PDB file of C-alpha atoms in Angstrom:
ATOM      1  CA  UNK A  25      75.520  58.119   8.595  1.00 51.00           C
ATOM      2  CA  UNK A  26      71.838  58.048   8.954  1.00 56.00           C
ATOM      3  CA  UNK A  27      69.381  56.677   6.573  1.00 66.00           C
ATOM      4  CA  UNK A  28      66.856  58.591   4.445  1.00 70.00           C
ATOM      5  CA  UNK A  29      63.067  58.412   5.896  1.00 79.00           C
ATOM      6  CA  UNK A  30      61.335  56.884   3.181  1.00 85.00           C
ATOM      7  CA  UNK A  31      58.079  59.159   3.585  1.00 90.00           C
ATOM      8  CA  UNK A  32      54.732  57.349   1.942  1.00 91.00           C
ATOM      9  CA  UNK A  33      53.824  60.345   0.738  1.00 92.00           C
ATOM     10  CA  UNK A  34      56.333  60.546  -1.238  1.00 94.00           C
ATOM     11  CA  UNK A  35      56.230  56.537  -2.272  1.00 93.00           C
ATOM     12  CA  UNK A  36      53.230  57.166  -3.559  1.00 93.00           C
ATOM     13  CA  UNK A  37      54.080  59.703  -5.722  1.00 94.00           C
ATOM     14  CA  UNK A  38      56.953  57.720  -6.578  1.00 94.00           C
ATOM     15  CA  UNK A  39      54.834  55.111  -8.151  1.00 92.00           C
ATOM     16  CA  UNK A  40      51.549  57.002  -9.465  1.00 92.00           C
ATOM     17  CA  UNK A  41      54.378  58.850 -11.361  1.00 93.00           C
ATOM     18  CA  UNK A  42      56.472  55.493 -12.747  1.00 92.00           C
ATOM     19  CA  UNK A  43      52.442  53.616 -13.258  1.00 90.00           C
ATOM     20  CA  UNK A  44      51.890  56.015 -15.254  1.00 89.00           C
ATOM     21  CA  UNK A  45      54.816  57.667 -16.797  1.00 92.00           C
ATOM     22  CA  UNK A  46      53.242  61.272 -16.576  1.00 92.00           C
ATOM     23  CA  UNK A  47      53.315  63.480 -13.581  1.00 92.00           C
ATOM     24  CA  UNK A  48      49.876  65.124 -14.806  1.00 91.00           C
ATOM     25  CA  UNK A  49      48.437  61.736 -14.875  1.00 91.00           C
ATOM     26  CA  UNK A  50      49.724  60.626 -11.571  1.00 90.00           C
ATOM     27  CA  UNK A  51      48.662  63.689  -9.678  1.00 92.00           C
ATOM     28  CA  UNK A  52      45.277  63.109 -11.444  1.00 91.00           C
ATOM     29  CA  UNK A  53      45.096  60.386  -9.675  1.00 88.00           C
ATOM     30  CA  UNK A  54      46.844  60.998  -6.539  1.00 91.00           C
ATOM     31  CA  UNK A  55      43.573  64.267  -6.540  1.00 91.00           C
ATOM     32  CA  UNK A  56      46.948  66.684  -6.296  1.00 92.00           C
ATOM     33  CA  UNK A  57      48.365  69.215  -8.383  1.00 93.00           C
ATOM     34  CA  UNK A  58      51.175  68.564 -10.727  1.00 93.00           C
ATOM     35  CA  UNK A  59      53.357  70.548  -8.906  1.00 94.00           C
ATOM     36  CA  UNK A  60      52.635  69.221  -6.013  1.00 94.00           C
ATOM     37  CA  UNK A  61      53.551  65.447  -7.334  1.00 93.00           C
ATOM     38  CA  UNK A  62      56.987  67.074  -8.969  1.00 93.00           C
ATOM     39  CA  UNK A  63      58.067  68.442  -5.717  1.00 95.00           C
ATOM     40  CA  UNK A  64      57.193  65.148  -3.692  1.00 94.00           C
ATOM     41  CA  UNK A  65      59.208  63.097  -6.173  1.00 94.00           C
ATOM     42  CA  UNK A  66      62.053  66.039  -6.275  1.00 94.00           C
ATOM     43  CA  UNK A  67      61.975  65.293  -2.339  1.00 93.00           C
ATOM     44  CA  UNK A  68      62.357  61.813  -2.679  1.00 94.00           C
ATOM     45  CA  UNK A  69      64.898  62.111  -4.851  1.00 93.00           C
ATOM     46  CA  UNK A  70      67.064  64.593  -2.759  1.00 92.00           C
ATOM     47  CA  UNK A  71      66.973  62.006   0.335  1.00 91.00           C
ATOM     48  CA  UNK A  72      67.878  58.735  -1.398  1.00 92.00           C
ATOM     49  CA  UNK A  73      70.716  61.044  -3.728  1.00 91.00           C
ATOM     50  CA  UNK A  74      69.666  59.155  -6.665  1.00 93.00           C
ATOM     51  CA  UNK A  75      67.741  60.485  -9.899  1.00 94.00           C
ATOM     52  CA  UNK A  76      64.930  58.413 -10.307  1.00 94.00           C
ATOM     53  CA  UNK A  77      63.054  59.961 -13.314  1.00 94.00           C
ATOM     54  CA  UNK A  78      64.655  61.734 -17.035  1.00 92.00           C
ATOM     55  CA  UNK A  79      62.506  64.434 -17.908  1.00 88.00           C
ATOM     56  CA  UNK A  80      62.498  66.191 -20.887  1.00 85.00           C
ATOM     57  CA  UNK A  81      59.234  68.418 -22.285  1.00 80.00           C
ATOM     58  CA  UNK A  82      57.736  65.414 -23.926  1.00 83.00           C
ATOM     59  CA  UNK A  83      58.346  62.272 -22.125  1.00 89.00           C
ATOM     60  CA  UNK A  84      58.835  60.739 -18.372  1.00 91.00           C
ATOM     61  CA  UNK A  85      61.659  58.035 -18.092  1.00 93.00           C
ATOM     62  CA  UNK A  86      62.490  55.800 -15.109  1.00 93.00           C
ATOM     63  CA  UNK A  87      65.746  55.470 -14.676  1.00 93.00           C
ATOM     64  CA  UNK A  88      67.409  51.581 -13.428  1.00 92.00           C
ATOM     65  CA  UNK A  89      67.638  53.209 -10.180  1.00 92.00           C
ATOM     66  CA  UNK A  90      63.541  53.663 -10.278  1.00 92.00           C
ATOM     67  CA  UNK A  91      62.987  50.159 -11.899  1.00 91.00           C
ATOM     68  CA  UNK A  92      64.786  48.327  -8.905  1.00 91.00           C
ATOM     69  CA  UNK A  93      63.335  50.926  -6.522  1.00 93.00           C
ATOM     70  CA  UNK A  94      59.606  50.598  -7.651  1.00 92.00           C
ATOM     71  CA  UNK A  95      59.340  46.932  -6.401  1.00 91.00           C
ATOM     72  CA  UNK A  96      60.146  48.072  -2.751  1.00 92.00           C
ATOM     73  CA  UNK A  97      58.133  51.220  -2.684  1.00 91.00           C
ATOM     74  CA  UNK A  98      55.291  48.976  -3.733  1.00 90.00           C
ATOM     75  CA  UNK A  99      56.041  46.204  -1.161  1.00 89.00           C
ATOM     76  CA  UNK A 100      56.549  48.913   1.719  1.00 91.00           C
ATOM     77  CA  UNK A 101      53.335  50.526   0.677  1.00 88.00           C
ATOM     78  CA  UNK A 102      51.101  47.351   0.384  1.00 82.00           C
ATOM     79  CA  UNK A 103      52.538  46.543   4.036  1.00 83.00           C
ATOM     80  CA  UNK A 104      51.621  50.150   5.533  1.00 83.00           C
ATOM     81  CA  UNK A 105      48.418  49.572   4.158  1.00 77.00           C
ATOM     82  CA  UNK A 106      47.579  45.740   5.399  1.00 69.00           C
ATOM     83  CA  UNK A 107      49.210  46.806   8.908  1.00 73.00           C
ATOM     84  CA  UNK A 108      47.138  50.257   9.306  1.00 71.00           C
ATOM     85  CA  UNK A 109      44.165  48.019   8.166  1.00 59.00           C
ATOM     86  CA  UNK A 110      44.208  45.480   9.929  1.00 62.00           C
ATOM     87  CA  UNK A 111      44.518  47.487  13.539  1.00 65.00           C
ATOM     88  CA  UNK A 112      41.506  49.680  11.932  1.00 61.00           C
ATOM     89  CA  UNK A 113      39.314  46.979  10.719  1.00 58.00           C
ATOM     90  CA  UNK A 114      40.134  43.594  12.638  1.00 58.00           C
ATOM     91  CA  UNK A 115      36.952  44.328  14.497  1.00 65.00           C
ATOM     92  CA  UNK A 116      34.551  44.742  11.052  1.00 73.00           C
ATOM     93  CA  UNK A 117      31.757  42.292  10.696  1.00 75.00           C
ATOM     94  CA  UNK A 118      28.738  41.579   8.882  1.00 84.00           C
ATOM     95  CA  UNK A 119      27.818  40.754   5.135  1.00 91.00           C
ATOM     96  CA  UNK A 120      28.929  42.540   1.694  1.00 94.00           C
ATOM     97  CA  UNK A 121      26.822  41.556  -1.064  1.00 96.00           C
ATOM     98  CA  UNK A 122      27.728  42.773  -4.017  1.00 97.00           C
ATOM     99  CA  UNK A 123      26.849  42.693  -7.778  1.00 98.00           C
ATOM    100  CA  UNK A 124      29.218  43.495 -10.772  1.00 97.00           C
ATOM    101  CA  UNK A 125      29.155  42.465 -13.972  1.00 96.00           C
ATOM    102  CA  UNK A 126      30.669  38.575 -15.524  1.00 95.00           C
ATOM    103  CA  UNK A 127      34.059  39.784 -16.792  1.00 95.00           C
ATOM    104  CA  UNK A 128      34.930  41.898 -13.682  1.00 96.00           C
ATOM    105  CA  UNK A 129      33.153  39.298 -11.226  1.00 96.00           C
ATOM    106  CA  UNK A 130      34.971  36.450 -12.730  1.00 95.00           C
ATOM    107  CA  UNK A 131      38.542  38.146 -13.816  1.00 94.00           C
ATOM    108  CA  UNK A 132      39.164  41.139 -11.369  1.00 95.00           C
ATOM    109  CA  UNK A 133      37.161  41.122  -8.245  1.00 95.00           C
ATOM    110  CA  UNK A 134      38.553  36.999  -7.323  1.00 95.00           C
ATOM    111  CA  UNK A 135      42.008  38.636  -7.400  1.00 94.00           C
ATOM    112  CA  UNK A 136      40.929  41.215  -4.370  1.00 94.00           C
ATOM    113  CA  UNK A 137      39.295  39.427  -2.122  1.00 92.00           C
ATOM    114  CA  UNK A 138      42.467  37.960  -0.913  1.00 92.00           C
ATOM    115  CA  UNK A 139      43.299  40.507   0.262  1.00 89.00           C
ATOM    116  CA  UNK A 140      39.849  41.412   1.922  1.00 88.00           C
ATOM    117  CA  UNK A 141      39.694  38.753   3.253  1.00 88.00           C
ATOM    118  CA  UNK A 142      42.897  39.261   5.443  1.00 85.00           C
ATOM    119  CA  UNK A 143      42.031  42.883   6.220  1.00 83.00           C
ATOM    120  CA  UNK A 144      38.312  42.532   7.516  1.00 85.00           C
ATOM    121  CA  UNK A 145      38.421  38.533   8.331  1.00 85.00           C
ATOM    122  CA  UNK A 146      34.984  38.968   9.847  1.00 85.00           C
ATOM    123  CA  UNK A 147      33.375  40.022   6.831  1.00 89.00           C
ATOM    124  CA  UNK A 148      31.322  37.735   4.460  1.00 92.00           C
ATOM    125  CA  UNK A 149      31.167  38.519   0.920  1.00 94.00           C
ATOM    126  CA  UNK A 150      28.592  37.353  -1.343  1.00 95.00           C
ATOM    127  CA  UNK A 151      28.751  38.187  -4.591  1.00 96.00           C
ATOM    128  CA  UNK A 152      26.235  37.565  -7.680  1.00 97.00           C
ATOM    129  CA  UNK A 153      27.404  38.310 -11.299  1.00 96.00           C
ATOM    130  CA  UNK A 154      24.956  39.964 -13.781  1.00 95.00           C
ATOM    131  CA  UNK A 155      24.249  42.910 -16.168  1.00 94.00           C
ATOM    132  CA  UNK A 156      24.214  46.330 -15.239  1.00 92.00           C
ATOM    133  CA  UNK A 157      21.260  47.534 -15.846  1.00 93.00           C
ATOM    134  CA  UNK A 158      19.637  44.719 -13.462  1.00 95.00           C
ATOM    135  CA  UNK A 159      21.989  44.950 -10.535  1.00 96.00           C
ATOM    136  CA  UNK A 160      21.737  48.428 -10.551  1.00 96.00           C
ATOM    137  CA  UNK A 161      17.933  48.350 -10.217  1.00 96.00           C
ATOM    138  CA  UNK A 162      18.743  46.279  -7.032  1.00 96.00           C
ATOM    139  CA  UNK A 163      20.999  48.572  -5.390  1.00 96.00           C
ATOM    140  CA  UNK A 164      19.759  48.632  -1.475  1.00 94.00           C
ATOM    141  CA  UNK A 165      17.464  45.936  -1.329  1.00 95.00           C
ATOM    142  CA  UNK A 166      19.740  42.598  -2.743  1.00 96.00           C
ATOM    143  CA  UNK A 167      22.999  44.676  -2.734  1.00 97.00           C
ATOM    144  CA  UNK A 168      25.186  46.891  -0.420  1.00 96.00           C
ATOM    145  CA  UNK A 169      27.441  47.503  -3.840  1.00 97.00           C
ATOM    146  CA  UNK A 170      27.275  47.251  -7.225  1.00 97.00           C
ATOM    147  CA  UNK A 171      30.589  47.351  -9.537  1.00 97.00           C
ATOM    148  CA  UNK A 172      28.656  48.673 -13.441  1.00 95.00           C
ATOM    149  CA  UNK A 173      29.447  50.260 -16.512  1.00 95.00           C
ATOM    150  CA  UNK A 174      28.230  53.264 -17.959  1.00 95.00           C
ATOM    151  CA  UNK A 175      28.689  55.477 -21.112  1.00 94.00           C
ATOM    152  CA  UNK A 176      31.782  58.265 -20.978  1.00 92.00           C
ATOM    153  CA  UNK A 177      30.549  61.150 -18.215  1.00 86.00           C
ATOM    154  CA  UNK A 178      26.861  59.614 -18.114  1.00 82.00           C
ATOM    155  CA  UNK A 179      26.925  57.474 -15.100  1.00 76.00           C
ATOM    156  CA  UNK A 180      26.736  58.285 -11.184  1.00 86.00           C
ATOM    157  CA  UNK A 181      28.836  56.404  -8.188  1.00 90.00           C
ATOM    158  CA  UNK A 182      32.718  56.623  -8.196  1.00 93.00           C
ATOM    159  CA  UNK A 183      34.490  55.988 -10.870  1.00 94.00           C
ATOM    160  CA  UNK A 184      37.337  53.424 -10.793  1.00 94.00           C
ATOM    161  CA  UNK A 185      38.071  52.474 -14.410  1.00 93.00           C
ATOM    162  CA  UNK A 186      38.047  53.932 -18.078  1.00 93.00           C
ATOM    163  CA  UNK A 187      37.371  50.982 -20.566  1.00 93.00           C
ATOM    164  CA  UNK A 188      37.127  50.969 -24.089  1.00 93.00           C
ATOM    165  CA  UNK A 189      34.696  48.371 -25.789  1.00 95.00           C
ATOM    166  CA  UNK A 190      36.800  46.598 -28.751  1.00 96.00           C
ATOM    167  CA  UNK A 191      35.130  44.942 -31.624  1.00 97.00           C
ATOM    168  CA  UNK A 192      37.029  41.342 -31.535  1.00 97.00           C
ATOM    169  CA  UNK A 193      36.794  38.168 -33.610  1.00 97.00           C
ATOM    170  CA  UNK A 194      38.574  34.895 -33.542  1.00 97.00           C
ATOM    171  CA  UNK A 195      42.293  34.755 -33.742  1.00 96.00           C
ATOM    172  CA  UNK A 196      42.019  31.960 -36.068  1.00 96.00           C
ATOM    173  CA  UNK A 197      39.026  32.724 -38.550  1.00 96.00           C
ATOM    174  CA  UNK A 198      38.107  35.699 -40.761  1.00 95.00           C
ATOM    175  CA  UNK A 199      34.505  36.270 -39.811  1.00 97.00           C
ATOM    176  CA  UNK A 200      34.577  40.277 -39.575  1.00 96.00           C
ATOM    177  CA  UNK A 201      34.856  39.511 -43.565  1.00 95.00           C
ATOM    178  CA  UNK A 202      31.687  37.529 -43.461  1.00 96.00           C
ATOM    179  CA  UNK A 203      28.600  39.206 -45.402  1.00 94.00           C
ATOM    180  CA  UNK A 204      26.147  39.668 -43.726  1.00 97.00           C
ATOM    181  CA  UNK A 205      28.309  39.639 -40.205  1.00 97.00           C
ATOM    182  CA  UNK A 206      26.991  37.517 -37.959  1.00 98.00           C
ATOM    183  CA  UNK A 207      27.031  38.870 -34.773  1.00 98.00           C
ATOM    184  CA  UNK A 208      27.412  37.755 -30.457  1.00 98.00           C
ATOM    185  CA  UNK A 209      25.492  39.416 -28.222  1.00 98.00           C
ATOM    186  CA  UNK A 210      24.052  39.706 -24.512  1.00 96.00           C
ATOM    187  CA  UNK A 211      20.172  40.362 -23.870  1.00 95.00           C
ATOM    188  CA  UNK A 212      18.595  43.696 -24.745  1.00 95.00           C
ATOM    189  CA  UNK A 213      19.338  45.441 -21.555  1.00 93.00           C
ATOM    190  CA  UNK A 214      22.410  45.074 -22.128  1.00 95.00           C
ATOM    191  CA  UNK A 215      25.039  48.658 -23.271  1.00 95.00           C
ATOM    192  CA  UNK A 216      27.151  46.750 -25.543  1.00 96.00           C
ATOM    193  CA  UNK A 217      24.179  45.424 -27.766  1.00 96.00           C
ATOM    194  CA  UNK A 218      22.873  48.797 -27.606  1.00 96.00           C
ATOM    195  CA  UNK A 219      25.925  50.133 -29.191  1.00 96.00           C
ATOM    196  CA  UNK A 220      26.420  47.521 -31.810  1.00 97.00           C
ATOM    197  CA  UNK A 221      23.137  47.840 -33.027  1.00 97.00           C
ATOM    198  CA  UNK A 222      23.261  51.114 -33.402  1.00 97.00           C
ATOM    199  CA  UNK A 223      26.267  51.985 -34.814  1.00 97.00           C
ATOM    200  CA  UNK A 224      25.804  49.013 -37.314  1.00 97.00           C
ATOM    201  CA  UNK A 225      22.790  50.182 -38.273  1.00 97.00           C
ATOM    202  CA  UNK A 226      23.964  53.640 -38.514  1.00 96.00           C
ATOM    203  CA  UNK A 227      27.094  52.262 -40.918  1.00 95.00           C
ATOM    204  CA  UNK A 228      24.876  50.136 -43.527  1.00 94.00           C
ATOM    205  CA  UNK A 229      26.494  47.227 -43.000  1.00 94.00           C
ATOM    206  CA  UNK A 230      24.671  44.295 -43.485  1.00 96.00           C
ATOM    207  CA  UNK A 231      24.451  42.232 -40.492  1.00 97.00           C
ATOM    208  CA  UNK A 232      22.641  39.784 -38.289  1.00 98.00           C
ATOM    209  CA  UNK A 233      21.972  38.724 -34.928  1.00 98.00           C
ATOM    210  CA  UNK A 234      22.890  35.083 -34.980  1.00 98.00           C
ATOM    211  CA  UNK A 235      23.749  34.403 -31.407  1.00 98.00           C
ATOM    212  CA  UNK A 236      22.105  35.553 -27.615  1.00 97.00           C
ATOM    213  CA  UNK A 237      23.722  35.053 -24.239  1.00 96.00           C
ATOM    214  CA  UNK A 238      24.030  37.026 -21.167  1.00 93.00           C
ATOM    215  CA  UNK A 239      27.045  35.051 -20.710  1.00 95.00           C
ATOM    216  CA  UNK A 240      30.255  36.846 -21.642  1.00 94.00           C
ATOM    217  CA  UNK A 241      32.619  33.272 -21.498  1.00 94.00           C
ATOM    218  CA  UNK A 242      30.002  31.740 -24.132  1.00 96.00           C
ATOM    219  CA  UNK A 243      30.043  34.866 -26.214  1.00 97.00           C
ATOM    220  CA  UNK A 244      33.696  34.702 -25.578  1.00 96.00           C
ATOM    221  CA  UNK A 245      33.634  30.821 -26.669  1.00 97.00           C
ATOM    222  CA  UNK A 246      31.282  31.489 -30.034  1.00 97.00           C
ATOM    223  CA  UNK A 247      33.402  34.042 -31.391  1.00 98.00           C
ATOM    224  CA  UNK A 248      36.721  32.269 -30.681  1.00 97.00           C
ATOM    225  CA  UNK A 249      35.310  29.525 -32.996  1.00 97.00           C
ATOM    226  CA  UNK A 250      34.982  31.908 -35.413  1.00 97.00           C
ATOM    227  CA  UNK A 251      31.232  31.750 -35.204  1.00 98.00           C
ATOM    228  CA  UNK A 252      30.309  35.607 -34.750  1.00 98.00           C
ATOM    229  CA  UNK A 253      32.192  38.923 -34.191  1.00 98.00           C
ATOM    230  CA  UNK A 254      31.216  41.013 -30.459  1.00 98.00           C
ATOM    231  CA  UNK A 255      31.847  43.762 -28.189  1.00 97.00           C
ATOM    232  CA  UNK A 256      34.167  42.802 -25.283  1.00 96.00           C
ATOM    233  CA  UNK A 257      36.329  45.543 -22.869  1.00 95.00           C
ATOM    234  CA  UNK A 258      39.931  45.766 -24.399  1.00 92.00           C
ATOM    235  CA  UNK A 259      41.497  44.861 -21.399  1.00 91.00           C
ATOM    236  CA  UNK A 260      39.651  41.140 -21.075  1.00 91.00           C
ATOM    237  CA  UNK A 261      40.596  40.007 -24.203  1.00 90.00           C
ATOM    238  CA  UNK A 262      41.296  36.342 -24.250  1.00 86.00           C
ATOM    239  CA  UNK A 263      44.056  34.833 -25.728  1.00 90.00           C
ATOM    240  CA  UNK A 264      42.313  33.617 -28.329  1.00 94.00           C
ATOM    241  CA  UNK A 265      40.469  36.615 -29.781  1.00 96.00           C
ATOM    242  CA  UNK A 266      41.793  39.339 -31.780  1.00 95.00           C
ATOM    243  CA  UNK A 267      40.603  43.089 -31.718  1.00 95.00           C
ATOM    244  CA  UNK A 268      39.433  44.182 -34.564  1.00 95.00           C
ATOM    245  CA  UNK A 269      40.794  47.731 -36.299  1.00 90.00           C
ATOM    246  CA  UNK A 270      39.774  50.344 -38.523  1.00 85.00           C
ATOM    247  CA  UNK A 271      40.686  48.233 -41.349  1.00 88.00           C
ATOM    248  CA  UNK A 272      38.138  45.585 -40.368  1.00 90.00           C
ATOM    249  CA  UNK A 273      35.018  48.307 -41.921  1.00 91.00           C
ATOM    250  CA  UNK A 274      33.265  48.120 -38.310  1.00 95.00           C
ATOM    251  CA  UNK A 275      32.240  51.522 -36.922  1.00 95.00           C
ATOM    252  CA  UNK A 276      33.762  53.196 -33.883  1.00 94.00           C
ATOM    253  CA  UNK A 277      32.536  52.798 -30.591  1.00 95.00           C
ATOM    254  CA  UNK A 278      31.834  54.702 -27.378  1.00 93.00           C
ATOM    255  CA  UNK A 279      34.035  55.040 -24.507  1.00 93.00           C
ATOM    256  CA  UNK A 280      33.099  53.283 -21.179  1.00 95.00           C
ATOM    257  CA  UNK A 281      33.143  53.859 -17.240  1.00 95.00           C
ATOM    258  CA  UNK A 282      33.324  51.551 -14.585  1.00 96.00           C
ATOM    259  CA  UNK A 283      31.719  53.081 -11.559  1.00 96.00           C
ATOM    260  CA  UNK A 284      31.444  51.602  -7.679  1.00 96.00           C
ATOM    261  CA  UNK A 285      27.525  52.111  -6.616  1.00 96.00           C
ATOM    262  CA  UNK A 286      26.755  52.359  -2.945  1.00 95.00           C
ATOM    263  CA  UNK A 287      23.389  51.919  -1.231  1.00 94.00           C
ATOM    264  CA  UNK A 288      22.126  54.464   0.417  1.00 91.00           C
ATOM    265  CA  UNK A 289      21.462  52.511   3.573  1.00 88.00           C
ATOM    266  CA  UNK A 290      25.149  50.592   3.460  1.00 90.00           C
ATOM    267  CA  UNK A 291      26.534  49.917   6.482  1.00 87.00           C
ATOM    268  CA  UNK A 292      29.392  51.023   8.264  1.00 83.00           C
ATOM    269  CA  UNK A 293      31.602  47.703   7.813  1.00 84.00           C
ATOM    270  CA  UNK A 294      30.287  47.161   4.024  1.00 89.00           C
ATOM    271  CA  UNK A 295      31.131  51.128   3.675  1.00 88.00           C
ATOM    272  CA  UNK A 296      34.678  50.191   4.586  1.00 87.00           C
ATOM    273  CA  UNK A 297      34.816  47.060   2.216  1.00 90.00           C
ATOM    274  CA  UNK A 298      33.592  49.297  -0.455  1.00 92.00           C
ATOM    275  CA  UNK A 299      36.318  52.131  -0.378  1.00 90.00           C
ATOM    276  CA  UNK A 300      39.137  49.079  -0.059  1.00 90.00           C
ATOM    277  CA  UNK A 301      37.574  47.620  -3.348  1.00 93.00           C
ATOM    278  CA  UNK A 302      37.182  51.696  -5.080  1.00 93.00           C
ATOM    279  CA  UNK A 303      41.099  51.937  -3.983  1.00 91.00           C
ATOM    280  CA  UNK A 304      42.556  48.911  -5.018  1.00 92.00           C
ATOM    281  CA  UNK A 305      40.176  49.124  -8.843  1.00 94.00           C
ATOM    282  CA  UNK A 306      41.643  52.558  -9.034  1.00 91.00           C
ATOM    283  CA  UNK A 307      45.354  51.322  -8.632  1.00 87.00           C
ATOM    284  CA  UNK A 308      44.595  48.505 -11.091  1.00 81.00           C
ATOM    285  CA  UNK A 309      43.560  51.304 -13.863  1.00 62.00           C
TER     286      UNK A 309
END
């Protein structure tokens, strides 16, 4: 009996679809249409002879078939990708710099390069951490890329991650309770002290500045001592900080992009560098 052809194509649909438990989302992100992601996984399906998904008009389910299955679809893909690259790109050389901001340079990015490192081991990365706002304005001339965040639908560059920004406070003290709350926050060019201070002044809430650092670990450090309340991205939440809800009487907050930023003059290698790092941010989100 032969064996099924396990198509990538259809891998990948395989996993957009169990990542994110919605064929509308996956073929969102696969840039395909919905039917076009059903039929893919309906394909894979038919050749294995397994069901890999329970459908029903409100919810996606993976089946134990999928759950076992998704590890090697993942492992086969990752080693299409490293063997493709590595024939394509063994030859790249030159330097990347790149800027991106503290939480993504120190928590996100380190976990990549890895893997850059094996696919384009000619390539030199520097990388320096700051706000947006600055890095940006040295897009070009210190910076073949820079990794920033914008406001929901207002930034340019490709975007590679939705965040939301999460009031958060100690795990261990009440200070959202304090009167007037004291509050963390970066320099003035930064968005997240642009959005606390307005939508605290727009609430009434009595409140003060009573700590400044364009350092996100000693913001992160001052609040988890129960010092001050801030504005971190949900997903870098330390363990011990707490996000804050409705019930806490802080106002709402704006959604956020992340977005890749390419000079105009990049190179050819860093060019390549940069859509491995867009691909593998995207697959993160």
């Amino acid at each position: 009996m032969s064996r099924p052809d396990l198509d990538p194509d259809l891998l990948r649909a395989f996993v957009a679809v169990c990542e994110h438990l919605s064929f509308t989302h996956a073929a969102r992100r696969l840039n395909r249409t919905q039917a076009a992601v059903s039929l893919q996984v309906q394909r894979l399906e038919e050749r294995l002879g397994v069901k890999l998904f329970r459908r029903s008009t409100t919810r996606v389910e993976m089946t134990g078939v999928a759950e076992s299955f998704l590890i090697d679809a993942r492992r086969i893909l990752t080693l299409s990708e490293q063997a493709v690259a590595r024939l394509s790109h063994l030859r790249v050389a030159g330097q990347v710099r790149i800027g991106v901001m503290e939480d993504y340079g120190t928590r996100v990015i380190p976990r990549l390069l890895p893997e850059i490192a094996e696919i384009f081991p000619l390539v030199q990365i520097e990388m320096e951490i700051g706000l947006t706002a600055r890095l940006l304005k040295r897009l070009g001339s210190s910076f073949d890329v820079v990794l920033a965040m914008h406001p929901e639908g207002a930034g340019k560059g490709d975007l590679v991650a939705r965040e939301s920004a999460a009031w958060v406070a100690s795990r261990d003290h009440g200070t959202e309770h304090t009167d007037p709350l004291p509050v963390a926050l970066s320099y003035p060019d930064c968005l997240f002290r642009q959005w606390a201070i307005e939508v605290l002044n727009a609430s009434g809430r009595p409140w003060r500045l009573a700590y400044v650092s364009q350092s996100t670990a000693a913001i992160e450090a001052l609040v988890e001592q129960g010092l001050a309340v801030s504005i971190l991205k949900s997903s870098m939440l330390g363990q011990g900080l707490r996000r804050l809800d409705g019930s806490s009487g802080l106002p709402s907050l704006p959604g956020a992009e992340i977005r890749l930023h390419r000079a105009a003059n990049i190179s050819p290698g860093a060019a390549l560098v940069a859509d491995h790092l867009t691909q593998k941010l995207r697959q993160r989100g």
